[in-house]
Amino acid sequence: MLHLRLIVPAGLTGAVVEVAERTVGATHLVVLAGAARRPAGDVVMCDVAREAGDELIGALRELGIDRSGSITVENMDLTLSAHADEAERQAPGESADAVLWEELSEVTHEESTFSATYVAFLAVATMLAACGVMLDNAILIVGAMAVGPEFGPLAGISTALVQRAPRLVGRSLWALIGGFLAAMVLTAGFAWLMDGFGLFHADMITADRPNTGFIWHPDWMSFVVALLAGIAGTLSLTSAKSGALIGVAISVTTVPAAANAAVAFSYQDLNQTWGSSAQLLANLGGIVVAGTLTLLVQKGLWALQRRSAPAVKPGPAG
């Protein structure tokens, strides 16, 4: 269930209440007249089944509540109520299949920001992967993959393409490309520093690396794994099962490929640099393609379900 808390101008309260009452899956409707102070207005609260949430939020935005008041949505972990059980039973579809597009757009927008924190996480992850590459240590590689925050911008690109939001596409691309460029430059500097301390040396990058040599040898399996990871990652975001993102993160060779490319470039091993760059692009491209197709399929399937069972009750006759 979702909990909605609305601040509504007094003149629109009746329309908002009508929309909530007509929404199949909405219950626990509460109206507090004049309770809001900034902005001034009435407070309207209700609970709604997740599968009916997107339509209700869309109807509220059509009334302009997001501009004249506010719409706050919270996920509810536990609701003990026969009314809530009945609302979920009546709501069409399954909650696990429902996509809250407003929530998805907000999450990907926040995680697609080119910020100092984002660059720091990506740079640290790439440096950890560089250590794993040079030591041929698979554990360090896995740890670096789990730290990397790059799935946020990738999901942002997929969401923006499906929602036809070019500004979010540009924002996400900038976070992705700018972030990786900054992380790789910093990692190349890190490699030079480690070389100066005698902790890295050229023989380490050219030696046989049975545990990590795959990083700069891209093949079709790399793209297939990226496709599968993109599907799993997108499903985890749309179903609010964020724990699956860790599995996604350690399935694709994005951060390790960037690290290997940066270290190889610092030692002028252009063969590994190009191979690692191709691996990085294959993984990034595969995730974006899979994420976009997954969202399109989810959108289409959900539209079919909505047609067979509308989310709004018919109004009174006459």
PDB file of C-alpha atoms in Angstrom:
ATOM      1  CA  MET A   1       0.000   0.000   0.000  1.00  0.00           C
ATOM      2  CA  LEU A   2       0.960   3.631  -0.568  1.00  0.00           C
ATOM      3  CA  HIS A   3       0.120   6.510   1.740  1.00  0.00           C
ATOM      4  CA  LEU A   4      -0.669   9.849   0.106  1.00  0.00           C
ATOM      5  CA  ARG A   5      -0.578  13.128   2.024  1.00  0.00           C
ATOM      6  CA  LEU A   6      -1.885  16.064   0.033  1.00  0.00           C
ATOM      7  CA  ILE A   7      -1.998  19.791   0.694  1.00  0.00           C
ATOM      8  CA  VAL A   8      -4.923  21.050  -1.344  1.00  0.00           C
ATOM      9  CA  PRO A   9      -6.241  24.587  -1.920  1.00  0.00           C
ATOM     10  CA  ALA A  10      -9.689  24.805  -0.344  1.00  0.00           C
ATOM     11  CA  GLY A  11     -11.364  25.324  -3.707  1.00  0.00           C
ATOM     12  CA  LEU A  12     -10.025  22.027  -5.054  1.00  0.00           C
ATOM     13  CA  THR A  13     -10.689  19.819  -2.036  1.00  0.00           C
ATOM     14  CA  GLY A  14     -14.023  18.598  -3.364  1.00  0.00           C
ATOM     15  CA  ALA A  15     -12.510  17.564  -6.691  1.00  0.00           C
ATOM     16  CA  VAL A  16      -9.608  15.792  -4.958  1.00  0.00           C
ATOM     17  CA  VAL A  17     -11.945  13.903  -2.630  1.00  0.00           C
ATOM     18  CA  GLU A  18     -14.088  12.869  -5.592  1.00  0.00           C
ATOM     19  CA  VAL A  19     -11.051  11.533  -7.457  1.00  0.00           C
ATOM     20  CA  ALA A  20      -9.897   9.570  -4.402  1.00  0.00           C
ATOM     21  CA  GLU A  21     -13.377   8.140  -3.753  1.00  0.00           C
ATOM     22  CA  ARG A  22     -13.718   7.008  -7.370  1.00  0.00           C
ATOM     23  CA  THR A  23     -10.303   5.339  -7.471  1.00  0.00           C
ATOM     24  CA  VAL A  24     -10.546   1.585  -7.130  1.00  0.00           C
ATOM     25  CA  GLY A  25      -7.946   0.581  -4.562  1.00  0.00           C
ATOM     26  CA  ALA A  26      -8.086   3.796  -2.497  1.00  0.00           C
ATOM     27  CA  THR A  27      -9.261   3.772   1.130  1.00  0.00           C
ATOM     28  CA  HIS A  28      -8.717   5.394   4.544  1.00  0.00           C
ATOM     29  CA  LEU A  29      -9.666   8.811   3.182  1.00  0.00           C
ATOM     30  CA  VAL A  30      -9.164  11.653   5.692  1.00  0.00           C
ATOM     31  CA  VAL A  31      -9.849  15.380   5.184  1.00  0.00           C
ATOM     32  CA  LEU A  32      -8.485  17.975   7.621  1.00  0.00           C
ATOM     33  CA  ALA A  33     -10.053  21.302   6.671  1.00  0.00           C
ATOM     34  CA  GLY A  34      -7.711  24.276   6.985  1.00  0.00           C
ATOM     35  CA  ALA A  35      -4.926  22.218   8.615  1.00  0.00           C
ATOM     36  CA  ALA A  36      -2.157  23.282   6.225  1.00  0.00           C
ATOM     37  CA  ARG A  37      -0.326  26.564   6.766  1.00  0.00           C
ATOM     38  CA  ARG A  38       2.495  26.718   4.205  1.00  0.00           C
ATOM     39  CA  PRO A  39       1.098  26.461   1.634  1.00  0.00           C
ATOM     40  CA  ALA A  40      -2.300  27.206   3.091  1.00  0.00           C
ATOM     41  CA  GLY A  41      -5.112  24.774   2.424  1.00  0.00           C
ATOM     42  CA  ASP A  42      -6.715  21.517   3.472  1.00  0.00           C
ATOM     43  CA  VAL A  43      -4.841  18.306   4.218  1.00  0.00           C
ATOM     44  CA  VAL A  44      -6.193  15.228   2.460  1.00  0.00           C
ATOM     45  CA  MET A  45      -4.786  11.786   3.233  1.00  0.00           C
ATOM     46  CA  CYS A  46      -5.568   8.373   1.855  1.00  0.00           C
ATOM     47  CA  ASP A  47      -4.072   4.947   1.316  1.00  0.00           C
ATOM     48  CA  VAL A  48      -4.056   3.348  -2.108  1.00  0.00           C
ATOM     49  CA  ALA A  49      -2.985  -0.018  -3.481  1.00  0.00           C
ATOM     50  CA  ARG A  50       0.310   0.291  -5.332  1.00  0.00           C
ATOM     51  CA  GLU A  51      -1.255  -0.983  -8.556  1.00  0.00           C
ATOM     52  CA  ALA A  52      -3.704   1.952  -8.511  1.00  0.00           C
ATOM     53  CA  GLY A  53      -1.217   4.539  -7.328  1.00  0.00           C
ATOM     54  CA  ASP A  54       0.070   5.745 -10.690  1.00  0.00           C
ATOM     55  CA  GLU A  55      -3.406   6.559 -12.004  1.00  0.00           C
ATOM     56  CA  LEU A  56      -4.391   8.388  -8.806  1.00  0.00           C
ATOM     57  CA  ILE A  57      -1.204  10.447  -8.772  1.00  0.00           C
ATOM     58  CA  GLY A  58      -1.696  11.252 -12.462  1.00  0.00           C
ATOM     59  CA  ALA A  59      -5.256  12.444 -11.800  1.00  0.00           C
ATOM     60  CA  LEU A  60      -4.057  14.641  -8.942  1.00  0.00           C
ATOM     61  CA  ARG A  61      -1.401  16.185 -11.157  1.00  0.00           C
ATOM     62  CA  GLU A  62      -4.029  16.913 -13.787  1.00  0.00           C
ATOM     63  CA  LEU A  63      -5.834  18.936 -11.102  1.00  0.00           C
ATOM     64  CA  GLY A  64      -2.586  20.851 -10.545  1.00  0.00           C
ATOM     65  CA  ILE A  65      -2.120  19.761  -6.930  1.00  0.00           C
ATOM     66  CA  ASP A  66       1.637  19.386  -7.440  1.00  0.00           C
ATOM     67  CA  ARG A  67       1.777  23.083  -8.400  1.00  0.00           C
ATOM     68  CA  SER A  68      -0.797  24.676  -6.122  1.00  0.00           C
ATOM     69  CA  GLY A  69      -0.210  22.406  -3.120  1.00  0.00           C
ATOM     70  CA  SER A  70       1.806  19.250  -2.656  1.00  0.00           C
ATOM     71  CA  ILE A  71       1.688  15.483  -3.193  1.00  0.00           C
ATOM     72  CA  THR A  72       3.708  13.299  -0.828  1.00  0.00           C
ATOM     73  CA  VAL A  73       3.838   9.525  -1.335  1.00  0.00           C
ATOM     74  CA  GLU A  74       5.198   6.983   1.146  1.00  0.00           C
ATOM     75  CA  ASN A  75       5.519   3.214   0.910  1.00  0.00           C
ATOM     76  CA  MET A  76       3.789   1.421   3.768  1.00  0.00           C
ATOM     77  CA  ASP A  77       5.480  -1.744   5.008  1.00  0.00           C
ATOM     78  CA  LEU A  78       2.561  -2.890   7.158  1.00  0.00           C
ATOM     79  CA  THR A  79      -1.145  -2.022   7.153  1.00  0.00           C
ATOM     80  CA  LEU A  80      -3.537  -3.955   9.382  1.00  0.00           C
ATOM     81  CA  SER A  81      -6.967  -3.129   8.036  1.00  0.00           C
ATOM     82  CA  ALA A  82      -9.796  -5.054   6.455  1.00  0.00           C
ATOM     83  CA  HIS A  83     -10.525  -1.957   4.350  1.00  0.00           C
ATOM     84  CA  ALA A  84      -6.958  -2.008   3.020  1.00  0.00           C
ATOM     85  CA  ASP A  85      -7.218  -5.715   2.226  1.00  0.00           C
ATOM     86  CA  GLU A  86     -10.436  -5.075   0.311  1.00  0.00           C
ATOM     87  CA  ALA A  87      -8.876  -2.138  -1.562  1.00  0.00           C
ATOM     88  CA  GLU A  88      -5.951  -4.281  -2.680  1.00  0.00           C
ATOM     89  CA  ARG A  89      -8.319  -7.049  -3.721  1.00  0.00           C
ATOM     90  CA  GLN A  90     -10.386  -4.674  -5.851  1.00  0.00           C
ATOM     91  CA  ALA A  91      -7.414  -2.920  -7.450  1.00  0.00           C
ATOM     92  CA  PRO A  92      -6.670  -4.328 -10.909  1.00  0.00           C
ATOM     93  CA  GLY A  93      -3.423  -6.148 -11.527  1.00  0.00           C
ATOM     94  CA  GLU A  94      -0.704  -7.191  -9.104  1.00  0.00           C
ATOM     95  CA  SER A  95       1.281  -4.746  -6.985  1.00  0.00           C
ATOM     96  CA  ALA A  96       4.568  -6.398  -7.991  1.00  0.00           C
ATOM     97  CA  ASP A  97       3.819  -5.624 -11.656  1.00  0.00           C
ATOM     98  CA  ALA A  98       2.837  -1.984 -11.099  1.00  0.00           C
ATOM     99  CA  VAL A  99       5.259   0.762 -12.144  1.00  0.00           C
ATOM    100  CA  LEU A 100       5.047   4.091 -10.344  1.00  0.00           C
ATOM    101  CA  TRP A 101       6.448   6.294 -13.091  1.00  0.00           C
ATOM    102  CA  GLU A 102       6.629   9.388 -10.919  1.00  0.00           C
ATOM    103  CA  GLU A 103       8.591   7.494  -8.279  1.00  0.00           C
ATOM    104  CA  LEU A 104      10.877   5.930 -10.886  1.00  0.00           C
ATOM    105  CA  SER A 105      11.546   9.311 -12.487  1.00  0.00           C
ATOM    106  CA  GLU A 106      12.335  10.839  -9.085  1.00  0.00           C
ATOM    107  CA  VAL A 107      14.677   8.018  -8.061  1.00  0.00           C
ATOM    108  CA  THR A 108      16.595   8.007 -11.333  1.00  0.00           C
ATOM    109  CA  HIS A 109      16.738  11.813 -11.326  1.00  0.00           C
ATOM    110  CA  GLU A 110      18.372  11.798  -7.887  1.00  0.00           C
ATOM    111  CA  GLU A 111      20.820   9.030  -8.791  1.00  0.00           C
ATOM    112  CA  SER A 112      21.747  10.640 -12.121  1.00  0.00           C
ATOM    113  CA  THR A 113      23.229  13.801 -10.670  1.00  0.00           C
ATOM    114  CA  PHE A 114      26.857  14.605 -11.485  1.00  0.00           C
ATOM    115  CA  SER A 115      27.920  15.454  -7.938  1.00  0.00           C
ATOM    116  CA  ALA A 116      31.113  15.297  -5.925  1.00  0.00           C
ATOM    117  CA  THR A 117      29.757  12.344  -3.946  1.00  0.00           C
ATOM    118  CA  TYR A 118      28.826  10.424  -7.106  1.00  0.00           C
ATOM    119  CA  VAL A 119      32.273  10.999  -8.642  1.00  0.00           C
ATOM    120  CA  ALA A 120      33.972  10.079  -5.357  1.00  0.00           C
ATOM    121  CA  PHE A 121      32.130   6.739  -5.151  1.00  0.00           C
ATOM    122  CA  LEU A 122      32.859   5.941  -8.793  1.00  0.00           C
ATOM    123  CA  ALA A 123      36.519   6.970  -8.488  1.00  0.00           C
ATOM    124  CA  VAL A 124      37.062   4.940  -5.308  1.00  0.00           C
ATOM    125  CA  ALA A 125      35.368   1.925  -6.914  1.00  0.00           C
ATOM    126  CA  THR A 126      37.586   2.270  -9.984  1.00  0.00           C
ATOM    127  CA  MET A 127      40.732   2.546  -7.841  1.00  0.00           C
ATOM    128  CA  LEU A 128      39.719  -0.560  -5.891  1.00  0.00           C
ATOM    129  CA  ALA A 129      39.227  -2.359  -9.188  1.00  0.00           C
ATOM    130  CA  ALA A 130      42.667  -1.147 -10.297  1.00  0.00           C
ATOM    131  CA  CYS A 131      44.176  -2.824  -7.254  1.00  0.00           C
ATOM    132  CA  GLY A 132      42.259  -5.984  -8.090  1.00  0.00           C
ATOM    133  CA  VAL A 133      43.481  -5.868 -11.689  1.00  0.00           C
ATOM    134  CA  MET A 134      47.117  -5.425 -10.752  1.00  0.00           C
ATOM    135  CA  LEU A 135      46.980  -8.121  -8.066  1.00  0.00           C
ATOM    136  CA  ASP A 136      44.751 -10.404 -10.159  1.00  0.00           C
ATOM    137  CA  ASN A 137      42.443 -10.522  -7.143  1.00  0.00           C
ATOM    138  CA  ALA A 138      38.839 -11.421  -7.963  1.00  0.00           C
ATOM    139  CA  ILE A 139      37.620 -10.483  -4.458  1.00  0.00           C
ATOM    140  CA  LEU A 140      38.755  -6.890  -4.907  1.00  0.00           C
ATOM    141  CA  ILE A 141      37.089  -6.797  -8.321  1.00  0.00           C
ATOM    142  CA  VAL A 142      33.769  -7.945  -6.867  1.00  0.00           C
ATOM    143  CA  GLY A 143      34.044  -5.409  -4.055  1.00  0.00           C
ATOM    144  CA  ALA A 144      34.703  -2.616  -6.517  1.00  0.00           C
ATOM    145  CA  MET A 145      31.715  -3.638  -8.631  1.00  0.00           C
ATOM    146  CA  ALA A 146      29.452  -3.484  -5.568  1.00  0.00           C
ATOM    147  CA  VAL A 147      30.660   0.034  -4.681  1.00  0.00           C
ATOM    148  CA  GLY A 148      30.166   1.536  -8.153  1.00  0.00           C
ATOM    149  CA  PRO A 149      27.084   3.820  -8.456  1.00  0.00           C
ATOM    150  CA  GLU A 150      26.842   3.743 -12.256  1.00  0.00           C
ATOM    151  CA  PHE A 151      23.498   1.918 -12.469  1.00  0.00           C
ATOM    152  CA  GLY A 152      21.669   5.105 -11.452  1.00  0.00           C
ATOM    153  CA  PRO A 153      22.524   7.058 -14.628  1.00  0.00           C
ATOM    154  CA  LEU A 154      21.996   3.950 -16.764  1.00  0.00           C
ATOM    155  CA  ALA A 155      18.487   3.542 -15.339  1.00  0.00           C
ATOM    156  CA  GLY A 156      17.960   7.261 -15.800  1.00  0.00           C
ATOM    157  CA  ILE A 157      18.726   7.011 -19.515  1.00  0.00           C
ATOM    158  CA  SER A 158      16.294   4.084 -19.961  1.00  0.00           C
ATOM    159  CA  THR A 159      13.547   5.832 -18.000  1.00  0.00           C
ATOM    160  CA  ALA A 160      14.022   9.085 -19.885  1.00  0.00           C
ATOM    161  CA  LEU A 161      13.892   7.320 -23.258  1.00  0.00           C
ATOM    162  CA  VAL A 162      10.629   5.585 -22.371  1.00  0.00           C
ATOM    163  CA  GLN A 163       9.143   8.743 -20.852  1.00  0.00           C
ATOM    164  CA  ARG A 164      10.460  10.868 -23.727  1.00  0.00           C
ATOM    165  CA  ALA A 165      12.276  13.239 -21.397  1.00  0.00           C
ATOM    166  CA  PRO A 166      15.291  14.568 -23.334  1.00  0.00           C
ATOM    167  CA  ARG A 167      16.528  16.711 -20.451  1.00  0.00           C
ATOM    168  CA  LEU A 168      16.833  13.664 -18.191  1.00  0.00           C
ATOM    169  CA  VAL A 169      18.623  11.802 -21.003  1.00  0.00           C
ATOM    170  CA  GLY A 170      21.195  14.592 -21.208  1.00  0.00           C
ATOM    171  CA  ARG A 171      21.559  14.776 -17.427  1.00  0.00           C
ATOM    172  CA  SER A 172      22.057  11.017 -17.117  1.00  0.00           C
ATOM    173  CA  LEU A 173      24.509  10.863 -20.036  1.00  0.00           C
ATOM    174  CA  TRP A 174      26.553  13.654 -18.489  1.00  0.00           C
ATOM    175  CA  ALA A 175      26.649  11.855 -15.135  1.00  0.00           C
ATOM    176  CA  LEU A 176      27.621   8.583 -16.823  1.00  0.00           C
ATOM    177  CA  ILE A 177      30.236   9.851 -19.282  1.00  0.00           C
ATOM    178  CA  GLY A 178      31.604  12.645 -17.112  1.00  0.00           C
ATOM    179  CA  GLY A 179      31.721  10.374 -14.081  1.00  0.00           C
ATOM    180  CA  PHE A 180      33.636   7.616 -15.838  1.00  0.00           C
ATOM    181  CA  LEU A 181      36.052  10.062 -17.465  1.00  0.00           C
ATOM    182  CA  ALA A 182      36.796  11.700 -14.108  1.00  0.00           C
ATOM    183  CA  ALA A 183      37.152   8.317 -12.385  1.00  0.00           C
ATOM    184  CA  MET A 184      39.499   6.995 -15.077  1.00  0.00           C
ATOM    185  CA  VAL A 185      41.683  10.102 -15.006  1.00  0.00           C
ATOM    186  CA  LEU A 186      41.925   9.897 -11.216  1.00  0.00           C
ATOM    187  CA  THR A 187      42.679   6.173 -11.427  1.00  0.00           C
ATOM    188  CA  ALA A 188      45.453   6.760 -13.970  1.00  0.00           C
ATOM    189  CA  GLY A 189      46.947   9.271 -11.529  1.00  0.00           C
ATOM    190  CA  PHE A 190      46.505   6.744  -8.730  1.00  0.00           C
ATOM    191  CA  ALA A 191      48.394   4.147 -10.798  1.00  0.00           C
ATOM    192  CA  TRP A 192      51.288   6.549 -11.377  1.00  0.00           C
ATOM    193  CA  LEU A 193      51.387   7.304  -7.658  1.00  0.00           C
ATOM    194  CA  MET A 194      51.386   3.616  -6.754  1.00  0.00           C
ATOM    195  CA  ASP A 195      54.134   3.033  -9.306  1.00  0.00           C
ATOM    196  CA  GLY A 196      56.171   5.781  -7.659  1.00  0.00           C
ATOM    197  CA  PHE A 197      55.869   4.006  -4.319  1.00  0.00           C
ATOM    198  CA  GLY A 198      56.887   0.739  -5.950  1.00  0.00           C
ATOM    199  CA  LEU A 199      53.516  -0.923  -5.323  1.00  0.00           C
ATOM    200  CA  PHE A 200      52.553  -1.113  -9.017  1.00  0.00           C
ATOM    201  CA  HIS A 201      54.921  -1.951 -11.864  1.00  0.00           C
ATOM    202  CA  ALA A 202      54.600  -2.599 -15.584  1.00  0.00           C
ATOM    203  CA  ASP A 203      55.098  -6.368 -15.281  1.00  0.00           C
ATOM    204  CA  MET A 204      51.861  -6.612 -13.274  1.00  0.00           C
ATOM    205  CA  ILE A 205      49.724  -5.289 -16.134  1.00  0.00           C
ATOM    206  CA  THR A 206      51.347  -7.520 -18.769  1.00  0.00           C
ATOM    207  CA  ALA A 207      51.513 -10.699 -16.676  1.00  0.00           C
ATOM    208  CA  ASP A 208      49.100 -13.580 -17.162  1.00  0.00           C
ATOM    209  CA  ARG A 209      46.002 -12.849 -15.086  1.00  0.00           C
ATOM    210  CA  PRO A 210      43.758 -15.920 -15.018  1.00  0.00           C
ATOM    211  CA  ASN A 211      41.265 -14.308 -12.624  1.00  0.00           C
ATOM    212  CA  THR A 212      40.916 -10.894 -14.253  1.00  0.00           C
ATOM    213  CA  GLY A 213      42.189 -11.253 -17.819  1.00  0.00           C
ATOM    214  CA  PHE A 214      38.600 -11.458 -19.106  1.00  0.00           C
ATOM    215  CA  ILE A 215      38.166  -7.756 -18.323  1.00  0.00           C
ATOM    216  CA  TRP A 216      39.925  -6.628 -21.486  1.00  0.00           C
ATOM    217  CA  HIS A 217      38.718  -9.462 -23.709  1.00  0.00           C
ATOM    218  CA  PRO A 218      35.124  -8.524 -24.584  1.00  0.00           C
ATOM    219  CA  ASP A 219      32.928 -11.023 -26.409  1.00  0.00           C
ATOM    220  CA  TRP A 220      29.244 -11.606 -27.067  1.00  0.00           C
ATOM    221  CA  MET A 221      28.807 -13.167 -23.643  1.00  0.00           C
ATOM    222  CA  SER A 222      29.762  -9.825 -22.102  1.00  0.00           C
ATOM    223  CA  PHE A 223      26.860  -8.211 -23.943  1.00  0.00           C
ATOM    224  CA  VAL A 224      24.468 -11.038 -23.014  1.00  0.00           C
ATOM    225  CA  VAL A 225      25.354 -10.723 -19.317  1.00  0.00           C
ATOM    226  CA  ALA A 226      24.849  -6.962 -19.529  1.00  0.00           C
ATOM    227  CA  LEU A 227      21.403  -7.488 -21.073  1.00  0.00           C
ATOM    228  CA  LEU A 228      20.364  -9.869 -18.306  1.00  0.00           C
ATOM    229  CA  ALA A 229      21.754  -7.549 -15.628  1.00  0.00           C
ATOM    230  CA  GLY A 230      19.898  -4.621 -17.165  1.00  0.00           C
ATOM    231  CA  ILE A 231      16.610  -6.535 -17.031  1.00  0.00           C
ATOM    232  CA  ALA A 232      17.162  -7.563 -13.406  1.00  0.00           C
ATOM    233  CA  GLY A 233      18.228  -4.072 -12.359  1.00  0.00           C
ATOM    234  CA  THR A 234      15.229  -2.409 -13.980  1.00  0.00           C
ATOM    235  CA  LEU A 235      12.812  -4.891 -12.431  1.00  0.00           C
ATOM    236  CA  SER A 236      14.386  -4.286  -9.024  1.00  0.00           C
ATOM    237  CA  LEU A 237      13.807  -0.547  -9.371  1.00  0.00           C
ATOM    238  CA  THR A 238      10.234  -0.748 -10.606  1.00  0.00           C
ATOM    239  CA  SER A 239       9.231  -3.326  -7.991  1.00  0.00           C
ATOM    240  CA  ALA A 240      11.026  -1.513  -5.144  1.00  0.00           C
ATOM    241  CA  LYS A 241      13.236  -4.574  -4.545  1.00  0.00           C
ATOM    242  CA  SER A 242      16.456  -2.591  -4.278  1.00  0.00           C
ATOM    243  CA  GLY A 243      18.336  -5.493  -2.705  1.00  0.00           C
ATOM    244  CA  ALA A 244      18.612  -7.098  -6.137  1.00  0.00           C
ATOM    245  CA  LEU A 245      20.753  -4.194  -7.327  1.00  0.00           C
ATOM    246  CA  ILE A 246      23.778  -5.607  -5.492  1.00  0.00           C
ATOM    247  CA  GLY A 247      23.539  -8.741  -7.598  1.00  0.00           C
ATOM    248  CA  VAL A 248      23.260  -6.598 -10.708  1.00  0.00           C
ATOM    249  CA  ALA A 249      26.287  -4.541  -9.724  1.00  0.00           C
ATOM    250  CA  ILE A 250      28.555  -7.579  -9.381  1.00  0.00           C
ATOM    251  CA  SER A 251      27.330  -9.128 -12.631  1.00  0.00           C
ATOM    252  CA  VAL A 252      28.671  -6.575 -15.101  1.00  0.00           C
ATOM    253  CA  THR A 253      32.215  -5.501 -15.861  1.00  0.00           C
ATOM    254  CA  THR A 254      31.791  -1.734 -16.017  1.00  0.00           C
ATOM    255  CA  VAL A 255      33.984  -0.427 -13.183  1.00  0.00           C
ATOM    256  CA  PRO A 256      36.711  -3.112 -13.627  1.00  0.00           C
ATOM    257  CA  ALA A 257      36.867  -2.388 -17.361  1.00  0.00           C
ATOM    258  CA  ALA A 258      37.254   1.344 -16.690  1.00  0.00           C
ATOM    259  CA  ALA A 259      39.964   0.588 -14.134  1.00  0.00           C
ATOM    260  CA  ASN A 260      41.890  -1.717 -16.464  1.00  0.00           C
ATOM    261  CA  ALA A 261      41.678   0.835 -19.261  1.00  0.00           C
ATOM    262  CA  ALA A 262      43.022   3.597 -16.996  1.00  0.00           C
ATOM    263  CA  VAL A 263      45.890   1.517 -15.597  1.00  0.00           C
ATOM    264  CA  ALA A 264      46.824   0.103 -19.006  1.00  0.00           C
ATOM    265  CA  PHE A 265      46.859   3.630 -20.450  1.00  0.00           C
ATOM    266  CA  SER A 266      49.149   4.799 -17.651  1.00  0.00           C
ATOM    267  CA  TYR A 267      51.637   2.107 -18.758  1.00  0.00           C
ATOM    268  CA  GLN A 268      51.031   2.815 -22.483  1.00  0.00           C
ATOM    269  CA  ASP A 269      49.543  -0.626 -23.093  1.00  0.00           C
ATOM    270  CA  LEU A 270      47.128   0.523 -25.777  1.00  0.00           C
ATOM    271  CA  ASN A 271      45.993  -2.996 -26.652  1.00  0.00           C
ATOM    272  CA  GLN A 272      44.532  -3.490 -23.180  1.00  0.00           C
ATOM    273  CA  THR A 273      43.261   0.071 -23.124  1.00  0.00           C
ATOM    274  CA  TRP A 274      41.164  -0.444 -26.253  1.00  0.00           C
ATOM    275  CA  GLY A 275      40.022  -3.907 -25.209  1.00  0.00           C
ATOM    276  CA  SER A 276      38.913  -2.664 -21.786  1.00  0.00           C
ATOM    277  CA  SER A 277      37.158   0.334 -23.347  1.00  0.00           C
ATOM    278  CA  ALA A 278      35.252  -1.984 -25.689  1.00  0.00           C
ATOM    279  CA  GLN A 279      34.255  -4.118 -22.692  1.00  0.00           C
ATOM    280  CA  LEU A 280      33.035  -1.007 -20.867  1.00  0.00           C
ATOM    281  CA  LEU A 281      30.965   0.201 -23.831  1.00  0.00           C
ATOM    282  CA  ALA A 282      29.459  -3.254 -24.410  1.00  0.00           C
ATOM    283  CA  ASN A 283      28.324  -3.470 -20.799  1.00  0.00           C
ATOM    284  CA  LEU A 284      26.949   0.068 -20.668  1.00  0.00           C
ATOM    285  CA  GLY A 285      25.144  -0.346 -23.981  1.00  0.00           C
ATOM    286  CA  GLY A 286      23.684  -3.710 -23.024  1.00  0.00           C
ATOM    287  CA  ILE A 287      22.280  -2.389 -19.746  1.00  0.00           C
ATOM    288  CA  VAL A 288      20.662   0.637 -21.418  1.00  0.00           C
ATOM    289  CA  VAL A 289      19.114  -1.473 -24.194  1.00  0.00           C
ATOM    290  CA  ALA A 290      17.789  -4.068 -21.739  1.00  0.00           C
ATOM    291  CA  GLY A 291      16.503  -1.446 -19.312  1.00  0.00           C
ATOM    292  CA  THR A 292      14.656   0.447 -22.037  1.00  0.00           C
ATOM    293  CA  LEU A 293      13.070  -2.677 -23.503  1.00  0.00           C
ATOM    294  CA  THR A 294      12.072  -3.911 -20.035  1.00  0.00           C
ATOM    295  CA  LEU A 295      10.311  -0.635 -19.236  1.00  0.00           C
ATOM    296  CA  LEU A 296       8.543  -0.648 -22.599  1.00  0.00           C
ATOM    297  CA  VAL A 297       7.306  -4.205 -22.032  1.00  0.00           C
ATOM    298  CA  GLN A 298       6.170  -3.350 -18.505  1.00  0.00           C
ATOM    299  CA  LYS A 299       4.377  -0.257 -19.768  1.00  0.00           C
ATOM    300  CA  GLY A 300       2.624  -2.211 -22.511  1.00  0.00           C
ATOM    301  CA  LEU A 301       1.582  -5.113 -20.292  1.00  0.00           C
ATOM    302  CA  TRP A 302       0.281  -2.781 -17.610  1.00  0.00           C
ATOM    303  CA  ALA A 303      -1.719  -0.813 -20.189  1.00  0.00           C
ATOM    304  CA  LEU A 304      -3.396  -4.053 -21.292  1.00  0.00           C
ATOM    305  CA  GLN A 305      -4.304  -4.872 -17.700  1.00  0.00           C
ATOM    306  CA  ARG A 306      -5.711  -1.387 -17.144  1.00  0.00           C
ATOM    307  CA  ARG A 307      -7.938  -1.649 -20.201  1.00  0.00           C
ATOM    308  CA  SER A 308      -9.491  -4.865 -18.933  1.00  0.00           C
ATOM    309  CA  ALA A 309      -9.994  -3.514 -15.408  1.00  0.00           C
ATOM    310  CA  PRO A 310     -10.164   0.311 -15.144  1.00  0.00           C
ATOM    311  CA  ALA A 311      -8.809   1.915 -11.989  1.00  0.00           C
ATOM    312  CA  VAL A 312     -11.631   4.453 -11.625  1.00  0.00           C
ATOM    313  CA  LYS A 313     -15.192   3.624 -10.663  1.00  0.00           C
ATOM    314  CA  PRO A 314     -17.903   5.032 -12.886  1.00  0.00           C
ATOM    315  CA  GLY A 315     -19.501   8.178 -11.529  1.00  0.00           C
ATOM    316  CA  PRO A 316     -23.119   8.364 -10.459  1.00  0.00           C
ATOM    317  CA  ALA A 317     -25.663   8.437 -13.243  1.00  0.00           C
ATOM    318  CA  GLY A 318     -27.269  11.770 -14.128  1.00  0.00           C
TER     319      GLY A 318
END
